[in-house]
Amino acid sequence: MNCIEAEMLIAAMVDSELSDLERDATESHVKNCLRCQYIYKAEQELKRQVRLTGSRITAPADLKEKILSDPRIFPGMAESPRGWKGLFRPVRVVFRPAFALAFLVLLVLPTFYLMWPTAQSVSLAALETHEQILAGDIPFIRSGTQDEVRERLYRSVEKRFAPMGYDLSPVGLRAVGGLVHEVASQRILVTVYEGRGPSLSCFTFLDTDGGAPPNAHLFFDPEKKMSFYTFSNGRTNGVMQRVAGRVCILVSKMPMQELLALARSFAQPS
Amino acid sequence: MAWKGKSRVERRESFSHEAIGHLDHLYRVAFHLAKEQPEARDLVQETYARALDSFEQFSPGTNMKAWLTRILYNFFLDRYHQNKKWVPLEKQSLADEEGSNYWERVAGDDPGPEGHILLKELNVKISEALKKIPEEFRAPIVLVDMGELSYAEASQVLSCPLGTIRSRLSRGRRYLHKHLRGYMGVEVQERRKRQR
Ligand SMILES: [Zn+2]
């Protein structure tokens, strides 16, 4: 094998695309030829750098959203006023049956709410959902602005109720996306906040039972004349409150005192 | 993707959910084919629309990434080259007068690994250099080196023989190296010894 022949095969050698015969011949030439050794190393390094360059390029978030809302691609989502509904189908897949059942029972049979075993409450289910969001087990759309997230979620329930639209920018968090749980035709809207410090999920759903989370601590704010329920699972904390016929649960790994202070500072008496 | 027993709507949905997982790859390829962001976005969105249009032609269990890439590439050709397919290598006009002498010349004055510029800067240089080399050489590099497709997959996407992928990668890397000379170097032991 001469240098011209070897050079033609070096690219394929770098890509491990040579037959055994070709590889043996090329390798033995390269071993003894300084010039071809240089080509091999240069191409190898080039390939590595090109791959690295590629890995830094990802599709813009708004392109993904555009594709997801293109009726030619995802007809269910774009045409129905429910908007994102179809996208959240995978959520059901990752739900553990007991967890899904908790949502189902609590929303369909609210009268049993207070009697339901503590570990299966809707509030604790919210804690679990938040952890799955953090772990990336539940996909959600990343959206441009807080208003967009709010509008999407609002549309997903045919404008029957709006998600709690907290502006958490004073504490360095901003709404980056949202998702909808649909269980037995009841919908729970989730706004995901990220930024400085631990992420936060805000759950909003229609108040159908008037109950309180089991094992929760009741905190009464005399100034605003409002009640807050606090509850935890490990390091994940939740604060629940009622606002104008809606239930809102904030969930985050930030310390309970901070989370409660946040809920109180944004709460308006209903 | 198990399609057995599923309705058309379910199959379509399951296809689209898997397809969206290849978004970053398609965007990367589109960006380097079309060279500009707005065109790349357009290419990718249209690719998904076309793919969903003919999703039943896709055989579950085969390589969806390559299948989608092929749709993207064909659409790119339709749009930017009015159906001009590959020009045979012998006939294409690119001047390659220095040919193999190129490596001869540069091996001697390689700056070595110390000659590397900052990684971030190098990535920018590579993107710029890719834009400068002719499309027939750029496409295999983008598919194989960046998209991590095999030669067989790349030859399917580009509708050309496997040998063509080989030779275009070989020459393509040489052109790319030419544009990046002075920004990246490699260690060759013998040369180092000689210098001491
Ligand atoms: Zn040689």
CSV table of C-alpha atoms and ligand atoms in Angstrom, one decimal:
chain,number,residue,atom,x,y,z
A,1,MET,CA,0.0,0.0,0.0
A,2,ASN,CA,1.3,3.4,-0.9
A,3,CYS,CA,0.5,6.8,0.7
A,4,ILE,CA,-2.1,7.7,-1.9
A,5,GLU,CA,-4.0,4.5,-1.3
A,6,ALA,CA,-3.6,4.8,2.4
A,7,GLU,CA,-4.9,8.3,2.5
A,8,MET,CA,-8.1,7.3,0.8
A,9,LEU,CA,-8.7,4.7,3.6
A,10,ILE,CA,-7.6,6.8,6.6
A,11,ALA,CA,-11.0,8.6,6.9
A,12,ALA,CA,-12.8,5.3,7.0
A,13,MET,CA,-10.2,4.0,9.5
A,14,VAL,CA,-11.0,7.0,11.8
A,15,ASP,CA,-14.7,6.1,11.5
A,16,SER,CA,-14.1,2.4,12.1
A,17,GLU,CA,-15.7,1.7,8.7
A,18,LEU,CA,-13.0,-0.5,7.1
A,19,SER,CA,-13.2,-4.2,6.5
A,20,ASP,CA,-10.8,-6.3,8.5
A,21,LEU,CA,-8.5,-6.7,5.5
A,22,GLU,CA,-8.4,-3.0,4.7
A,23,ARG,CA,-7.9,-2.1,8.3
A,24,ASP,CA,-4.9,-4.4,8.7
A,25,ALA,CA,-3.2,-3.1,5.5
A,26,THR,CA,-3.9,0.5,6.4
A,27,GLU,CA,-2.8,0.2,10.0
A,28,SER,CA,0.5,-1.4,9.0
A,29,HIS,CA,1.2,1.4,6.5
A,30,VAL,CA,0.3,4.1,9.0
A,31,LYS,CA,2.5,2.6,11.7
A,32,ASN,CA,5.5,3.0,9.4
A,33,CYS,CA,4.7,6.3,7.7
A,34,LEU,CA,5.0,9.6,9.4
A,35,ARG,CA,3.0,11.5,6.8
A,36,CYS,CA,0.0,9.1,7.1
A,37,GLN,CA,0.3,9.0,10.8
A,38,TYR,CA,-0.1,12.7,10.8
A,39,ILE,CA,-3.2,12.5,8.6
A,40,TYR,CA,-4.7,9.9,10.8
A,41,LYS,CA,-4.2,12.0,14.0
A,42,ALA,CA,-5.4,15.2,12.3
A,43,GLU,CA,-8.6,13.6,11.0
A,44,GLN,CA,-9.2,11.9,14.4
A,45,GLU,CA,-8.9,15.3,16.1
A,46,LEU,CA,-11.0,17.0,13.5
A,47,LYS,CA,-13.8,14.5,13.9
A,48,ARG,CA,-13.7,14.9,17.7
A,49,GLN,CA,-14.0,18.6,17.4
A,50,VAL,CA,-16.7,18.6,14.8
A,51,ARG,CA,-18.8,16.3,17.0
A,52,LEU,CA,-18.2,18.6,20.0
A,53,THR,CA,-19.2,21.6,17.9
A,54,GLY,CA,-22.4,19.8,17.0
A,55,SER,CA,-23.3,18.9,20.5
A,56,ARG,CA,-23.3,22.5,21.4
A,57,ILE,CA,-26.1,23.2,18.9
A,58,THR,CA,-29.6,22.4,20.0
A,59,ALA,CA,-33.0,23.4,18.5
A,60,PRO,CA,-34.3,26.7,19.8
A,61,ALA,CA,-37.1,26.2,22.4
A,62,ASP,CA,-39.6,28.2,20.4
A,63,LEU,CA,-39.0,26.0,17.3
A,64,LYS,CA,-40.0,23.0,19.4
A,65,GLU,CA,-43.1,24.7,20.5
A,66,LYS,CA,-43.9,25.8,16.9
A,67,ILE,CA,-43.6,22.2,15.8
A,68,LEU,CA,-45.7,20.9,18.7
A,69,SER,CA,-48.5,23.4,17.8
A,70,ASP,CA,-48.3,22.8,14.0
A,71,PRO,CA,-51.7,21.1,13.2
A,72,ARG,CA,-50.0,19.2,10.4
A,73,ILE,CA,-47.8,17.5,12.9
A,74,PHE,CA,-49.7,17.3,16.1
A,75,PRO,CA,-53.3,17.8,15.0
A,76,GLY,CA,-54.9,17.0,18.4
A,77,MET,CA,-52.9,19.7,20.2
A,78,ALA,CA,-53.2,22.6,17.8
A,79,GLU,CA,-56.8,22.3,16.8
A,80,SER,CA,-58.5,21.7,20.1
A,81,PRO,CA,-58.8,24.6,22.5
A,82,ARG,CA,-57.2,22.3,25.0
A,83,GLY,CA,-53.9,23.1,23.3
A,84,TRP,CA,-51.2,21.0,24.9
A,85,LYS,CA,-53.4,18.2,26.0
A,86,GLY,CA,-51.9,15.5,23.8
A,87,LEU,CA,-48.4,16.2,24.8
A,88,PHE,CA,-49.1,15.2,28.4
A,89,ARG,CA,-50.1,11.8,27.5
A,90,PRO,CA,-46.7,10.5,28.5
A,91,VAL,CA,-47.3,11.7,32.0
A,92,ARG,CA,-49.8,8.9,32.5
A,93,VAL,CA,-47.2,6.4,31.5
A,94,VAL,CA,-44.8,7.5,34.2
A,95,PHE,CA,-47.4,7.7,36.9
A,96,ARG,CA,-47.3,4.8,39.3
A,97,PRO,CA,-50.8,3.2,39.4
A,98,ALA,CA,-51.2,4.0,43.1
A,99,PHE,CA,-50.3,7.6,42.4
A,100,ALA,CA,-52.7,7.9,39.5
A,101,LEU,CA,-55.4,6.3,41.7
A,102,ALA,CA,-54.8,8.9,44.3
A,103,PHE,CA,-55.6,11.7,41.8
A,104,LEU,CA,-58.6,9.8,40.5
A,105,VAL,CA,-60.1,9.0,43.8
A,106,LEU,CA,-59.5,12.4,45.3
A,107,LEU,CA,-60.9,14.3,42.4
A,108,VAL,CA,-63.9,12.1,41.6
A,109,LEU,CA,-64.9,11.2,45.1
A,110,PRO,CA,-64.1,14.3,47.0
A,111,THR,CA,-66.2,13.3,49.9
A,112,PHE,CA,-63.8,10.6,50.8
A,113,TYR,CA,-60.9,13.1,50.7
A,114,LEU,CA,-60.4,13.4,54.4
A,115,MET,CA,-60.7,9.7,55.0
A,116,TRP,CA,-58.1,8.8,52.4
A,117,PRO,CA,-54.8,7.3,53.7
A,118,THR,CA,-52.3,10.1,54.2
A,119,ALA,CA,-49.6,8.9,51.8
A,120,GLN,CA,-52.0,8.9,48.9
A,121,SER,CA,-53.3,12.4,49.2
A,122,VAL,CA,-53.5,14.8,46.3
A,123,SER,CA,-51.1,17.1,48.1
A,124,LEU,CA,-48.5,14.4,48.5
A,125,ALA,CA,-49.1,13.4,44.9
A,126,ALA,CA,-48.1,17.0,44.0
A,127,LEU,CA,-44.8,16.6,45.9
A,128,GLU,CA,-44.1,13.5,43.9
A,129,THR,CA,-45.0,15.1,40.6
A,130,HIS,CA,-42.6,18.0,41.4
A,131,GLU,CA,-39.8,15.5,42.0
A,132,GLN,CA,-40.5,13.7,38.8
A,133,ILE,CA,-40.4,17.1,37.0
A,134,LEU,CA,-37.0,17.8,38.6
A,135,ALA,CA,-35.8,14.4,37.5
A,136,GLY,CA,-36.9,15.0,34.0
A,137,ASP,CA,-39.3,12.0,34.1
A,138,ILE,CA,-42.3,14.3,33.2
A,139,PRO,CA,-41.7,16.2,30.0
A,140,PHE,CA,-43.1,19.7,29.7
A,141,ILE,CA,-43.1,22.5,27.1
A,142,ARG,CA,-40.6,25.2,27.8
A,143,SER,CA,-42.2,28.4,26.8
A,144,GLY,CA,-41.0,32.0,26.2
A,145,THR,CA,-42.8,34.1,28.8
A,146,GLN,CA,-44.9,33.7,31.9
A,147,ASP,CA,-47.9,35.2,30.0
A,148,GLU,CA,-47.5,32.5,27.4
A,149,VAL,CA,-47.4,29.7,29.9
A,150,ARG,CA,-50.5,31.1,31.6
A,151,GLU,CA,-52.4,31.6,28.4
A,152,ARG,CA,-51.6,28.0,27.3
A,153,LEU,CA,-52.7,26.5,30.5
A,154,TYR,CA,-55.8,28.7,30.6
A,155,ARG,CA,-56.8,27.5,27.2
A,156,SER,CA,-56.2,23.9,28.1
A,157,VAL,CA,-59.1,24.0,30.4
A,158,GLU,CA,-61.3,26.0,28.0
A,159,LYS,CA,-60.8,29.1,30.1
A,160,ARG,CA,-62.8,27.6,33.0
A,161,PHE,CA,-60.1,28.6,35.5
A,162,ALA,CA,-56.7,30.2,35.2
A,163,PRO,CA,-53.5,29.0,36.8
A,164,MET,CA,-52.2,31.1,39.7
A,165,GLY,CA,-50.0,33.5,37.8
A,166,TYR,CA,-47.4,34.4,40.4
A,167,ASP,CA,-44.6,36.7,39.4
A,168,LEU,CA,-41.7,35.2,41.3
A,169,SER,CA,-39.0,37.3,39.7
A,170,PRO,CA,-38.3,39.1,43.0
A,171,VAL,CA,-36.9,35.8,44.3
A,172,GLY,CA,-35.1,35.1,41.0
A,173,LEU,CA,-37.5,32.5,39.6
A,174,ARG,CA,-39.4,32.7,36.4
A,175,ALA,CA,-42.0,30.5,34.7
A,176,VAL,CA,-40.3,28.4,32.1
A,177,GLY,CA,-43.2,26.1,31.1
A,178,GLY,CA,-46.3,24.3,32.1
A,179,LEU,CA,-48.2,21.0,31.9
A,180,VAL,CA,-51.6,19.7,32.5
A,181,HIS,CA,-52.7,16.6,34.4
A,182,GLU,CA,-55.9,15.2,33.2
A,183,VAL,CA,-57.5,12.6,35.5
A,184,ALA,CA,-61.1,11.5,35.2
A,185,SER,CA,-61.9,14.7,33.2
A,186,GLN,CA,-60.6,16.9,36.0
A,187,ARG,CA,-57.6,19.0,35.1
A,188,ILE,CA,-54.7,20.2,37.2
A,189,LEU,CA,-52.6,23.0,35.8
A,190,VAL,CA,-48.9,23.0,36.7
A,191,THR,CA,-46.6,26.0,36.1
A,192,VAL,CA,-42.9,25.3,36.4
A,193,TYR,CA,-40.6,28.0,37.7
A,194,GLU,CA,-36.8,27.9,37.4
A,195,GLY,CA,-34.0,30.2,38.2
A,196,ARG,CA,-31.8,31.1,41.1
A,197,GLY,CA,-32.1,28.5,43.8
A,198,PRO,CA,-34.5,25.5,43.9
A,199,SER,CA,-37.1,25.1,41.2
A,200,LEU,CA,-40.8,25.5,42.1
A,201,SER,CA,-44.0,24.0,40.7
A,202,CYS,CA,-47.3,25.7,41.2
A,203,PHE,CA,-50.4,23.4,41.0
A,204,THR,CA,-53.8,24.9,40.4
A,205,PHE,CA,-57.1,23.1,40.3
A,206,LEU,CA,-60.8,23.7,41.0
A,207,ASP,CA,-61.7,23.4,44.6
A,208,THR,CA,-64.2,20.6,44.8
A,209,ASP,CA,-64.0,19.4,48.3
A,210,GLY,CA,-63.0,22.1,50.8
A,211,GLY,CA,-60.8,19.6,52.6
A,212,ALA,CA,-57.3,19.9,53.9
A,213,PRO,CA,-54.2,17.8,53.2
A,214,PRO,CA,-53.9,15.1,55.8
A,215,ASN,CA,-51.0,15.5,58.3
A,216,ALA,CA,-50.7,19.2,57.2
A,217,HIS,CA,-49.9,22.0,59.6
A,218,LEU,CA,-52.4,24.8,59.5
A,219,PHE,CA,-51.0,28.3,59.4
A,220,PHE,CA,-53.4,31.3,59.7
A,221,ASP,CA,-52.3,34.7,58.5
A,222,PRO,CA,-54.3,37.2,60.6
A,223,GLU,CA,-53.4,40.1,58.5
A,224,LYS,CA,-54.8,38.6,55.3
A,225,LYS,CA,-57.3,36.5,57.1
A,226,MET,CA,-56.1,33.5,55.1
A,227,SER,CA,-55.3,29.9,55.9
A,228,PHE,CA,-52.2,28.0,54.6
A,229,TYR,CA,-51.5,24.3,54.9
A,230,THR,CA,-47.9,23.2,55.0
A,231,PHE,CA,-46.7,19.6,54.4
A,232,SER,CA,-43.5,17.8,53.3
A,233,ASN,CA,-42.0,14.7,52.0
A,234,GLY,CA,-38.3,14.4,52.7
A,235,ARG,CA,-36.8,17.7,51.6
A,236,THR,CA,-39.7,18.6,49.3
A,237,ASN,CA,-42.1,21.1,50.8
A,238,GLY,CA,-45.6,22.1,49.9
A,239,VAL,CA,-47.9,25.0,50.8
A,240,MET,CA,-51.6,24.9,49.9
A,241,GLN,CA,-54.1,27.6,49.9
A,242,ARG,CA,-57.5,28.4,48.5
A,243,VAL,CA,-58.1,31.3,46.2
A,244,ALA,CA,-61.5,32.2,44.7
A,245,GLY,CA,-62.7,28.7,44.2
A,246,ARG,CA,-59.3,27.3,43.2
A,247,VAL,CA,-56.8,25.3,45.2
A,248,CYS,CA,-53.2,26.4,44.7
A,249,ILE,CA,-50.2,24.3,45.9
A,250,LEU,CA,-46.7,25.6,45.7
A,251,VAL,CA,-44.0,22.8,45.8
A,252,SER,CA,-40.3,23.3,46.1
A,253,LYS,CA,-37.2,22.1,47.8
A,254,MET,CA,-36.6,25.5,49.3
A,255,PRO,CA,-36.9,25.6,53.1
A,256,MET,CA,-40.5,25.6,54.4
A,257,GLN,CA,-40.2,29.0,56.0
A,258,GLU,CA,-39.1,30.6,52.7
A,259,LEU,CA,-41.8,28.8,50.7
A,260,LEU,CA,-44.5,29.8,53.2
A,261,ALA,CA,-43.3,33.4,53.2
A,262,LEU,CA,-43.4,33.3,49.4
A,263,ALA,CA,-47.0,32.0,49.4
A,264,ARG,CA,-48.0,34.6,51.9
A,265,SER,CA,-46.4,37.5,50.1
A,266,PHE,CA,-48.3,36.8,46.9
A,267,ALA,CA,-51.6,35.7,48.4
A,268,GLN,CA,-54.5,38.0,48.0
A,269,PRO,CA,-57.5,37.6,50.3
A,270,SER,CA,-60.3,36.0,48.3
B,1,MET,CA,-42.1,1.2,18.7
B,2,ALA,CA,-44.7,-1.6,18.8
B,3,TRP,CA,-47.4,-0.8,16.3
B,4,LYS,CA,-49.3,-4.1,16.4
B,5,GLY,CA,-52.9,-3.7,17.3
B,6,LYS,CA,-52.8,0.1,17.4
B,7,SER,CA,-55.2,2.3,15.5
B,8,ARG,CA,-53.9,4.7,12.8
B,9,VAL,CA,-54.4,7.7,15.1
B,10,GLU,CA,-52.5,5.9,17.9
B,11,ARG,CA,-49.7,4.8,15.5
B,12,ARG,CA,-49.4,8.4,14.2
B,13,GLU,CA,-49.2,9.7,17.8
B,14,SER,CA,-46.7,7.2,18.8
B,15,PHE,CA,-44.6,8.0,15.7
B,16,SER,CA,-44.7,11.8,16.3
B,17,HIS,CA,-43.7,11.4,19.9
B,18,GLU,CA,-40.7,9.3,18.9
B,19,ALA,CA,-39.9,11.7,16.1
B,20,ILE,CA,-39.8,14.8,18.2
B,21,GLY,CA,-36.9,13.1,20.1
B,22,HIS,CA,-34.7,13.7,17.0
B,23,LEU,CA,-35.3,17.4,16.9
B,24,ASP,CA,-31.8,18.5,18.1
B,25,HIS,CA,-30.2,16.2,15.6
B,26,LEU,CA,-32.3,17.4,12.7
B,27,TYR,CA,-31.8,21.0,13.6
B,28,ARG,CA,-28.0,20.5,13.8
B,29,VAL,CA,-28.0,19.0,10.3
B,30,ALA,CA,-30.4,21.6,8.9
B,31,PHE,CA,-28.3,24.4,10.4
B,32,HIS,CA,-25.2,23.2,8.6
B,33,LEU,CA,-26.9,22.4,5.4
B,34,ALA,CA,-28.8,25.7,5.1
B,35,LYS,CA,-26.1,27.7,6.9
B,36,GLU,CA,-28.7,30.2,8.3
B,37,GLN,CA,-31.0,29.9,11.3
B,38,PRO,CA,-34.3,30.9,9.7
B,39,GLU,CA,-33.8,28.5,6.9
B,40,ALA,CA,-32.8,25.7,9.3
B,41,ARG,CA,-36.0,26.2,11.3
B,42,ASP,CA,-38.1,26.1,8.2
B,43,LEU,CA,-36.4,22.9,7.0
B,44,VAL,CA,-36.9,21.2,10.3
B,45,GLN,CA,-40.6,22.1,10.7
B,46,GLU,CA,-41.3,21.1,7.1
B,47,THR,CA,-39.4,17.9,7.6
B,48,TYR,CA,-41.8,17.0,10.5
B,49,ALA,CA,-44.8,17.9,8.4
B,50,ARG,CA,-43.6,15.7,5.6
B,51,ALA,CA,-42.6,12.9,7.9
B,52,LEU,CA,-46.0,12.8,9.5
B,53,ASP,CA,-47.7,12.9,6.1
B,54,SER,CA,-46.0,9.7,5.1
B,55,PHE,CA,-45.4,8.1,8.5
B,56,GLU,CA,-46.9,4.9,7.4
B,57,GLN,CA,-44.1,4.3,5.0
B,58,PHE,CA,-41.7,4.1,8.0
B,59,SER,CA,-41.1,0.6,9.1
B,60,PRO,CA,-41.2,0.4,12.9
B,61,GLY,CA,-38.0,-1.0,14.3
B,62,THR,CA,-35.8,0.6,11.6
B,63,ASN,CA,-33.6,3.7,12.1
B,64,MET,CA,-36.0,6.7,12.5
B,65,LYS,CA,-33.1,9.1,12.8
B,66,ALA,CA,-31.8,8.2,9.4
B,67,TRP,CA,-35.3,8.1,7.9
B,68,LEU,CA,-36.1,11.6,9.1
B,69,THR,CA,-32.7,12.9,8.0
B,70,ARG,CA,-33.3,11.6,4.6
B,71,ILE,CA,-36.6,13.5,4.4
B,72,LEU,CA,-34.9,16.6,5.6
B,73,TYR,CA,-32.1,16.3,3.0
B,74,ASN,CA,-34.5,15.7,0.2
B,75,PHE,CA,-36.5,18.7,1.2
B,76,PHE,CA,-33.3,20.7,1.3
B,77,LEU,CA,-32.5,19.7,-2.2
B,78,ASP,CA,-36.0,20.4,-3.4
B,79,ARG,CA,-36.0,23.9,-2.0
B,80,TYR,CA,-32.4,25.0,-2.6
B,81,HIS,CA,-31.4,23.2,-5.7
B,82,GLN,CA,-34.6,22.7,-7.7
B,83,ASN,CA,-34.1,19.0,-7.6
B,84,LYS,CA,-30.5,19.1,-8.6
B,85,LYS,CA,-29.2,15.8,-7.2
B,86,TRP,CA,-25.6,14.8,-6.7
B,87,VAL,CA,-23.1,15.8,-9.3
B,88,PRO,CA,-20.7,13.0,-10.0
B,89,LEU,CA,-17.4,13.5,-8.3
B,90,GLU,CA,-15.4,13.5,-11.6
B,91,LYS,CA,-17.5,16.3,-13.1
B,92,GLN,CA,-17.8,18.6,-10.2
B,93,SER,CA,-16.0,21.8,-10.6
B,94,LEU,CA,-14.2,22.2,-7.4
B,95,ALA,CA,-10.5,22.8,-8.0
B,96,ASP,CA,-8.4,20.2,-6.2
B,97,GLU,CA,-5.1,20.9,-7.8
B,98,GLU,CA,-3.0,20.4,-4.8
B,99,GLY,CA,-4.6,17.1,-3.9
B,100,SER,CA,-2.5,14.8,-1.7
B,101,ASN,CA,0.4,17.3,-1.6
B,102,TYR,CA,-1.6,19.2,1.0
B,103,TRP,CA,-0.9,16.8,3.8
B,104,GLU,CA,2.8,16.6,2.8
B,105,ARG,CA,3.1,20.4,3.2
B,106,VAL,CA,1.2,20.9,6.5
B,107,ALA,CA,2.5,17.9,8.5
B,108,GLY,CA,5.8,19.7,8.9
B,109,ASP,CA,4.5,23.0,10.3
B,110,ASP,CA,1.7,21.8,12.6
B,111,PRO,CA,1.7,23.8,15.8
B,112,GLY,CA,1.1,20.7,18.0
B,113,PRO,CA,-1.6,20.5,20.7
B,114,GLU,CA,-0.3,23.7,22.3
B,115,GLY,CA,-1.5,25.5,19.2
B,116,HIS,CA,-5.2,24.9,20.0
B,117,ILE,CA,-7.2,28.0,20.5
B,118,LEU,CA,-9.8,28.3,23.1
B,119,LEU,CA,-12.4,25.5,22.7
B,120,LYS,CA,-15.3,27.8,22.4
B,121,GLU,CA,-13.6,29.8,19.8
B,122,LEU,CA,-12.6,26.6,17.9
B,123,ASN,CA,-16.3,25.5,17.8
B,124,VAL,CA,-17.2,28.8,16.1
B,125,LYS,CA,-14.3,28.4,13.7
B,126,ILE,CA,-15.5,24.9,12.8
B,127,SER,CA,-19.0,26.1,12.1
B,128,GLU,CA,-17.6,28.9,9.9
B,129,ALA,CA,-15.2,26.5,8.1
B,130,LEU,CA,-18.0,24.1,7.4
B,131,LYS,CA,-20.0,26.8,5.7
B,132,LYS,CA,-17.1,27.4,3.4
B,133,ILE,CA,-16.6,24.0,2.1
B,134,PRO,CA,-18.7,22.7,-0.9
B,135,GLU,CA,-22.0,21.1,0.0
B,136,GLU,CA,-21.1,17.7,-1.4
B,137,PHE,CA,-18.2,17.5,1.1
B,138,ARG,CA,-20.0,19.3,3.9
B,139,ALA,CA,-23.0,17.0,4.0
B,140,PRO,CA,-21.1,13.7,4.7
B,141,ILE,CA,-19.1,15.4,7.5
B,142,VAL,CA,-22.3,16.8,9.1
B,143,LEU,CA,-24.1,13.5,8.9
B,144,VAL,CA,-21.2,11.2,10.0
B,145,ASP,CA,-19.1,13.3,12.3
B,146,MET,CA,-21.8,15.5,13.8
B,147,GLY,CA,-24.9,13.3,13.4
B,148,GLU,CA,-23.1,10.1,14.2
B,149,LEU,CA,-24.7,8.2,11.2
B,150,SER,CA,-22.9,5.2,9.8
B,151,TYR,CA,-21.6,5.3,6.2
B,152,ALA,CA,-24.5,3.0,5.2
B,153,GLU,CA,-27.0,5.4,6.8
B,154,ALA,CA,-25.3,8.5,5.2
B,155,SER,CA,-25.3,6.8,1.8
B,156,GLN,CA,-29.0,6.2,2.1
B,157,VAL,CA,-29.7,9.8,3.2
B,158,LEU,CA,-27.6,11.2,0.4
B,159,SER,CA,-28.7,8.6,-2.2
B,160,CYS,CA,-25.1,7.9,-3.2
B,161,PRO,CA,-22.8,4.8,-3.1
B,162,LEU,CA,-20.9,4.0,0.1
B,163,GLY,CA,-17.6,4.5,-1.7
B,164,THR,CA,-18.6,8.1,-2.4
B,165,ILE,CA,-19.2,8.7,1.3
B,166,ARG,CA,-15.7,7.4,1.9
B,167,SER,CA,-14.0,9.6,-0.7
B,168,ARG,CA,-16.0,12.7,0.1
B,169,LEU,CA,-15.2,12.4,3.8
B,170,SER,CA,-11.6,12.0,3.0
B,171,ARG,CA,-11.5,15.0,0.9
B,172,GLY,CA,-14.0,16.9,3.0
B,173,ARG,CA,-11.8,16.6,6.1
B,174,ARG,CA,-8.8,17.8,4.1
B,175,TYR,CA,-10.7,20.9,3.1
B,176,LEU,CA,-11.9,21.5,6.6
B,177,HIS,CA,-8.4,21.0,7.9
B,178,LYS,CA,-7.2,23.6,5.5
B,179,HIS,CA,-9.6,26.2,6.9
B,180,LEU,CA,-8.7,25.3,10.5
B,181,ARG,CA,-4.9,25.2,10.1
B,182,GLY,CA,-3.3,27.2,12.9
B,183,TYR,CA,-6.3,26.7,15.2
B,184,MET,CA,-5.8,23.1,16.0
B,185,GLY,CA,-2.8,20.9,16.0
B,186,VAL,CA,-1.9,17.3,16.8
B,187,GLU,CA,1.1,15.6,18.3
B,188,VAL,CA,3.3,13.5,16.1
B,189,GLN,CA,6.0,11.9,18.1
B,190,GLU,CA,8.7,11.6,15.5
B,191,ARG,CA,8.5,15.2,14.5
B,192,ARG,CA,8.8,16.3,18.2
B,193,LYS,CA,11.9,14.1,18.6
B,194,ARG,CA,13.4,15.6,15.5
B,195,GLN,CA,12.9,19.1,16.8
B,196,ARG,CA,14.7,18.4,20.1
C,1,ZN,ZN,2.0,7.0,3.9
